[in-house]
PDB file of C-alpha atoms and ligand atoms in Angstrom:
ATOM      1  CA  MET R   1     -29.486  52.172 121.539  1.00 90.00           C
ATOM      2  CA  ASP R   2     -32.366  53.035 123.009  1.00 97.00           C
ATOM      3  CA  ILE R   3     -32.709  52.072 127.058  1.00 98.00           C
ATOM      4  CA  ARG R   4     -35.428  51.945 129.650  1.00 98.00           C
ATOM      5  CA  ILE R   5     -35.282  50.702 133.285  1.00 98.00           C
ATOM      6  CA  GLY R   6     -38.401  49.862 135.238  1.00 98.00           C
ATOM      7  CA  ASN R   7     -38.945  48.283 138.730  1.00 98.00           C
ATOM      8  CA  GLY R   8     -41.302  46.046 140.173  1.00 98.00           C
ATOM      9  CA  PHE R   9     -42.633  44.707 144.133  1.00 98.00           C
ATOM     10  CA  ASP R  10     -45.007  42.777 144.710  1.00 98.00           C
ATOM     11  CA  VAL R  11     -45.989  40.585 148.514  1.00 98.00           C
ATOM     12  CA  HIS R  12     -48.084  37.831 148.674  1.00 97.00           C
ATOM     13  CA  ALA R  13     -49.243  35.764 151.879  1.00 97.00           C
ATOM     14  CA  LEU R  14     -48.244  32.341 152.760  1.00 97.00           C
ATOM     15  CA  SER R  15     -50.682  29.653 153.669  1.00 97.00           C
ATOM     16  CA  ALA R  16     -50.433  25.438 154.564  1.00 95.00           C
ATOM     17  CA  SER R  17     -50.997  23.359 152.235  1.00 88.00           C
ATOM     18  CA  LEU R  18     -50.766  25.033 148.950  1.00 94.00           C
ATOM     19  CA  PRO R  19     -48.133  24.831 146.208  1.00 96.00           C
ATOM     20  CA  MET R  20     -45.396  27.113 146.160  1.00 97.00           C
ATOM     21  CA  TRP R  21     -44.563  28.578 142.907  1.00 98.00           C
ATOM     22  CA  LEU R  22     -41.343  31.075 142.250  1.00 98.00           C
ATOM     23  CA  GLY R  23     -39.811  32.002 139.713  1.00 98.00           C
ATOM     24  CA  GLY R  24     -41.530  29.631 137.587  1.00 98.00           C
ATOM     25  CA  ILE R  25     -40.562  26.866 139.268  1.00 98.00           C
ATOM     26  CA  GLN R  26     -42.348  24.623 142.171  1.00 98.00           C
ATOM     27  CA  ILE R  27     -40.288  24.867 145.309  1.00 97.00           C
ATOM     28  CA  PRO R  28     -40.764  22.050 147.463  1.00 97.00           C
ATOM     29  CA  SER R  29     -42.453  23.733 151.023  1.00 96.00           C
ATOM     30  CA  GLU R  30     -45.002  23.333 153.534  1.00 94.00           C
ATOM     31  CA  THR R  31     -46.411  26.636 152.351  1.00 96.00           C
ATOM     32  CA  GLY R  32     -47.360  27.889 149.377  1.00 96.00           C
ATOM     33  CA  PHE R  33     -49.013  31.222 148.230  1.00 96.00           C
ATOM     34  CA  VAL R  34     -52.484  32.949 148.854  1.00 95.00           C
ATOM     35  CA  ALA R  35     -53.391  34.371 145.204  1.00 93.00           C
ATOM     36  CA  HIS R  36     -55.848  34.188 142.491  1.00 91.00           C
ATOM     37  CA  SER R  37     -53.270  32.974 139.853  1.00 92.00           C
ATOM     38  CA  ASP R  38     -50.817  30.502 141.312  1.00 94.00           C
ATOM     39  CA  GLY R  39     -49.171  33.043 143.514  1.00 96.00           C
ATOM     40  CA  ASP R  40     -45.698  33.380 141.989  1.00 98.00           C
ATOM     41  CA  VAL R  41     -45.080  36.375 143.337  1.00 98.00           C
ATOM     42  CA  ALA R  42     -41.450  36.872 141.591  1.00 98.00           C
ATOM     43  CA  ILE R  43     -43.213  36.623 138.291  1.00 98.00           C
ATOM     44  CA  HIS R  44     -45.625  39.490 139.097  1.00 98.00           C
ATOM     45  CA  ALA R  45     -42.572  41.544 140.332  1.00 98.00           C
ATOM     46  CA  LEU R  46     -40.882  40.762 137.188  1.00 98.00           C
ATOM     47  CA  CYS R  47     -43.935  41.738 134.823  1.00 98.00           C
ATOM     48  CA  ASP R  48     -44.376  45.323 137.020  1.00 98.00           C
ATOM     49  CA  ALA R  49     -40.870  45.858 136.293  1.00 98.00           C
ATOM     50  CA  LEU R  50     -41.309  45.002 132.513  1.00 98.00           C
ATOM     51  CA  LEU R  51     -44.277  47.017 132.215  1.00 98.00           C
ATOM     52  CA  GLY R  52     -42.795  49.919 134.340  1.00 98.00           C
ATOM     53  CA  ALA R  53     -40.077  50.068 131.681  1.00 98.00           C
ATOM     54  CA  LEU R  54     -42.284  51.181 128.863  1.00 97.00           C
ATOM     55  CA  ALA R  55     -45.100  52.975 131.305  1.00 97.00           C
ATOM     56  CA  LEU R  56     -47.443  50.179 130.741  1.00 96.00           C
ATOM     57  CA  GLY R  57     -49.604  50.235 133.758  1.00 96.00           C
ATOM     58  CA  ASP R  58     -49.509  47.313 135.963  1.00 96.00           C
ATOM     59  CA  ILE R  59     -49.918  43.482 136.196  1.00 95.00           C
ATOM     60  CA  GLY R  60     -52.974  43.797 138.124  1.00 92.00           C
ATOM     61  CA  HIS R  61     -55.007  46.338 135.509  1.00 92.00           C
ATOM     62  CA  LEU R  62     -53.357  43.878 132.466  1.00 92.00           C
ATOM     63  CA  PHE R  63     -54.607  40.847 134.157  1.00 91.00           C
ATOM     64  CA  PRO R  64     -57.362  41.402 136.801  1.00 87.00           C
ATOM     65  CA  ASP R  65     -57.920  38.851 139.787  1.00 84.00           C
ATOM     66  CA  SER R  66     -61.478  39.459 139.190  1.00 84.00           C
ATOM     67  CA  SER R  67     -60.966  37.325 135.793  1.00 84.00           C
ATOM     68  CA  ASP R  68     -62.594  33.765 136.105  1.00 85.00           C
ATOM     69  CA  GLU R  69     -60.203  32.971 133.291  1.00 82.00           C
ATOM     70  CA  LEU R  70     -57.443  33.793 134.910  1.00 85.00           C
ATOM     71  CA  LYS R  71     -57.952  31.620 138.420  1.00 88.00           C
ATOM     72  CA  GLY R  72     -55.105  29.399 139.006  1.00 89.00           C
ATOM     73  CA  VAL R  73     -53.233  30.357 136.294  1.00 92.00           C
ATOM     74  CA  ASP R  74     -49.576  29.671 135.686  1.00 96.00           C
ATOM     75  CA  SER R  75     -47.710  33.092 136.010  1.00 97.00           C
ATOM     76  CA  LYS R  76     -45.398  32.252 133.098  1.00 98.00           C
ATOM     77  CA  ILE R  77     -48.511  32.494 130.843  1.00 97.00           C
ATOM     78  CA  LEU R  78     -48.825  36.046 132.174  1.00 97.00           C
ATOM     79  CA  LEU R  79     -44.845  36.982 131.473  1.00 98.00           C
ATOM     80  CA  ALA R  80     -45.084  35.695 128.404  1.00 98.00           C
ATOM     81  CA  LYS R  81     -48.314  37.881 127.673  1.00 97.00           C
ATOM     82  CA  VAL R  82     -46.316  40.938 128.773  1.00 98.00           C
ATOM     83  CA  MET R  83     -43.060  39.766 126.688  1.00 98.00           C
ATOM     84  CA  GLU R  84     -45.290  40.050 123.634  1.00 98.00           C
ATOM     85  CA  LEU R  85     -46.399  43.638 124.785  1.00 97.00           C
ATOM     86  CA  VAL R  86     -43.068  44.312 125.227  1.00 98.00           C
ATOM     87  CA  ARG R  87     -41.807  43.078 121.628  1.00 98.00           C
ATOM     88  CA  GLU R  88     -44.981  44.593 120.049  1.00 97.00           C
ATOM     89  CA  LYS R  89     -43.684  48.108 120.997  1.00 97.00           C
ATOM     90  CA  GLY R  90     -40.461  47.035 119.294  1.00 97.00           C
ATOM     91  CA  TRP R  91     -38.301  46.215 122.501  1.00 98.00           C
ATOM     92  CA  LYS R  92     -36.189  43.679 124.064  1.00 98.00           C
ATOM     93  CA  VAL R  93     -35.056  42.475 127.246  1.00 98.00           C
ATOM     94  CA  GLY R  94     -31.614  43.562 128.287  1.00 98.00           C
ATOM     95  CA  ASN R  95     -31.160  41.993 131.542  1.00 98.00           C
ATOM     96  CA  VAL R  96     -33.134  41.634 134.597  1.00 98.00           C
ATOM     97  CA  ASP R  97     -32.299  41.719 138.645  1.00 98.00           C
ATOM     98  CA  ILE R  98     -34.606  39.667 141.119  1.00 98.00           C
ATOM     99  CA  THR R  99     -34.413  39.992 144.832  1.00 98.00           C
ATOM    100  CA  ILE R 100     -36.929  37.275 146.732  1.00 98.00           C
ATOM    101  CA  ALA R 101     -36.953  37.950 150.698  1.00 98.00           C
ATOM    102  CA  LEU R 102     -38.512  34.800 152.141  1.00 98.00           C
ATOM    103  CA  GLN R 103     -37.623  33.363 155.872  1.00 97.00           C
ATOM    104  CA  SER R 104     -37.892  29.935 154.243  1.00 96.00           C
ATOM    105  CA  PRO R 105     -37.497  27.292 152.679  1.00 97.00           C
ATOM    106  CA  LYS R 106     -33.952  28.154 151.429  1.00 96.00           C
ATOM    107  CA  LEU R 107     -33.856  29.178 148.215  1.00 98.00           C
ATOM    108  CA  ALA R 108     -30.098  28.943 147.263  1.00 97.00           C
ATOM    109  CA  PRO R 109     -30.565  25.386 145.827  1.00 97.00           C
ATOM    110  CA  HIS R 110     -33.437  26.580 143.396  1.00 98.00           C
ATOM    111  CA  ILE R 111     -31.836  29.731 142.152  1.00 98.00           C
ATOM    112  CA  GLU R 112     -30.669  28.115 139.071  1.00 98.00           C
ATOM    113  CA  SER R 113     -33.385  26.623 137.907  1.00 98.00           C
ATOM    114  CA  MET R 114     -35.377  29.554 138.138  1.00 98.00           C
ATOM    115  CA  ARG R 115     -32.890  31.322 135.806  1.00 98.00           C
ATOM    116  CA  ARG R 116     -32.920  28.966 133.526  1.00 98.00           C
ATOM    117  CA  CYS R 117     -36.977  28.917 133.718  1.00 98.00           C
ATOM    118  CA  LEU R 118     -37.206  32.581 133.082  1.00 98.00           C
ATOM    119  CA  ALA R 119     -34.384  33.427 130.819  1.00 98.00           C
ATOM    120  CA  PRO R 120     -36.433  31.562 127.508  1.00 98.00           C
ATOM    121  CA  ILE R 121     -39.594  33.448 128.120  1.00 98.00           C
ATOM    122  CA  LEU R 122     -37.553  36.724 128.331  1.00 98.00           C
ATOM    123  CA  GLY R 123     -35.644  35.927 125.002  1.00 98.00           C
ATOM    124  CA  VAL R 124     -32.227  36.108 126.837  1.00 98.00           C
ATOM    125  CA  GLY R 125     -29.400  34.156 128.055  1.00 98.00           C
ATOM    126  CA  ILE R 126     -28.929  32.834 131.860  1.00 98.00           C
ATOM    127  CA  ASP R 127     -26.522  35.436 132.127  1.00 98.00           C
ATOM    128  CA  SER R 128     -29.042  38.464 131.926  1.00 98.00           C
ATOM    129  CA  VAL R 129     -31.426  36.655 134.449  1.00 98.00           C
ATOM    130  CA  SER R 130     -30.535  37.665 137.697  1.00 98.00           C
ATOM    131  CA  VAL R 131     -32.423  35.778 140.953  1.00 98.00           C
ATOM    132  CA  LYS R 132     -31.165  36.596 144.291  1.00 98.00           C
ATOM    133  CA  ALA R 133     -32.633  35.512 147.735  1.00 98.00           C
ATOM    134  CA  THR R 134     -32.706  36.658 151.244  1.00 97.00           C
ATOM    135  CA  THR R 135     -33.776  36.173 154.355  1.00 96.00           C
ATOM    136  CA  THR R 136     -34.987  39.583 156.680  1.00 96.00           C
ATOM    137  CA  GLU R 137     -33.358  37.879 159.860  1.00 95.00           C
ATOM    138  CA  ARG R 138     -36.957  37.153 161.335  1.00 95.00           C
ATOM    139  CA  LEU R 139     -37.802  40.550 160.963  1.00 97.00           C
ATOM    140  CA  GLY R 140     -41.425  41.785 160.040  1.00 98.00           C
ATOM    141  CA  PHE R 141     -43.529  39.723 158.121  1.00 98.00           C
ATOM    142  CA  VAL R 142     -41.075  38.022 155.883  1.00 97.00           C
ATOM    143  CA  GLY R 143     -39.258  36.786 158.877  1.00 97.00           C
ATOM    144  CA  ARG R 144     -42.326  35.721 160.764  1.00 97.00           C
ATOM    145  CA  GLY R 145     -43.183  33.547 157.696  1.00 96.00           C
ATOM    146  CA  GLU R 146     -46.170  35.143 156.613  1.00 97.00           C
ATOM    147  CA  GLY R 147     -45.273  36.404 153.614  1.00 98.00           C
ATOM    148  CA  CYS R 148     -42.828  36.433 150.811  1.00 98.00           C
ATOM    149  CA  ALA R 149     -41.780  40.005 149.294  1.00 98.00           C
ATOM    150  CA  VAL R 150     -39.844  40.149 145.588  1.00 98.00           C
ATOM    151  CA  TRP R 151     -38.056  43.461 144.121  1.00 98.00           C
ATOM    152  CA  ALA R 152     -37.422  43.169 140.378  1.00 98.00           C
ATOM    153  CA  THR R 153     -35.687  45.362 137.988  1.00 98.00           C
ATOM    154  CA  ALA R 154     -35.648  45.279 134.237  1.00 98.00           C
ATOM    155  CA  LEU R 155     -33.622  47.123 131.447  1.00 98.00           C
ATOM    156  CA  VAL R 156     -35.093  46.942 128.028  1.00 98.00           C
ATOM    157  CA  GLU R 157     -33.164  48.515 124.672  1.00 98.00           C
ATOM    158  CA  ARG R 158     -34.203  48.775 121.287  1.00 97.00           C
TER     159      ARG R 158
HETATM  160 MG1   MG S   1     -48.994  39.547 142.954  1.00 87.72          MG
END
């Protein structure tokens, strides 16, 4: 079996009175992500991990933030488009692992829903989709509640 691995990283700023979309679902929160799309920073990092595994460039190249068509777009649509590319090249997802650094709100109650949301888009079972959350102990821009950082790893196989 042929396997490839990729990593992705993304950051979005937090702002009051915006919806918080993360891992494909809406999280109850006083703040949300500033973005051209729906701001789902977890899906963006995941897209970059998948693209990285196959050396297909990055999400900014594929879906430019200058595009009117993509304004406010549901990031699940972007992930589905990335998966089309993965499948076109003859690959499928083995597993993915996502680490979300966010000070608040607490994500633990929402992790399962994120995994359930992402698994069918990736074409894998929920046990192949890991989502982990951490704070940064109030340190840095994440700790000050200014933004969210996400790291993702994706393994693909054929
Ligand atoms: Mg992004």
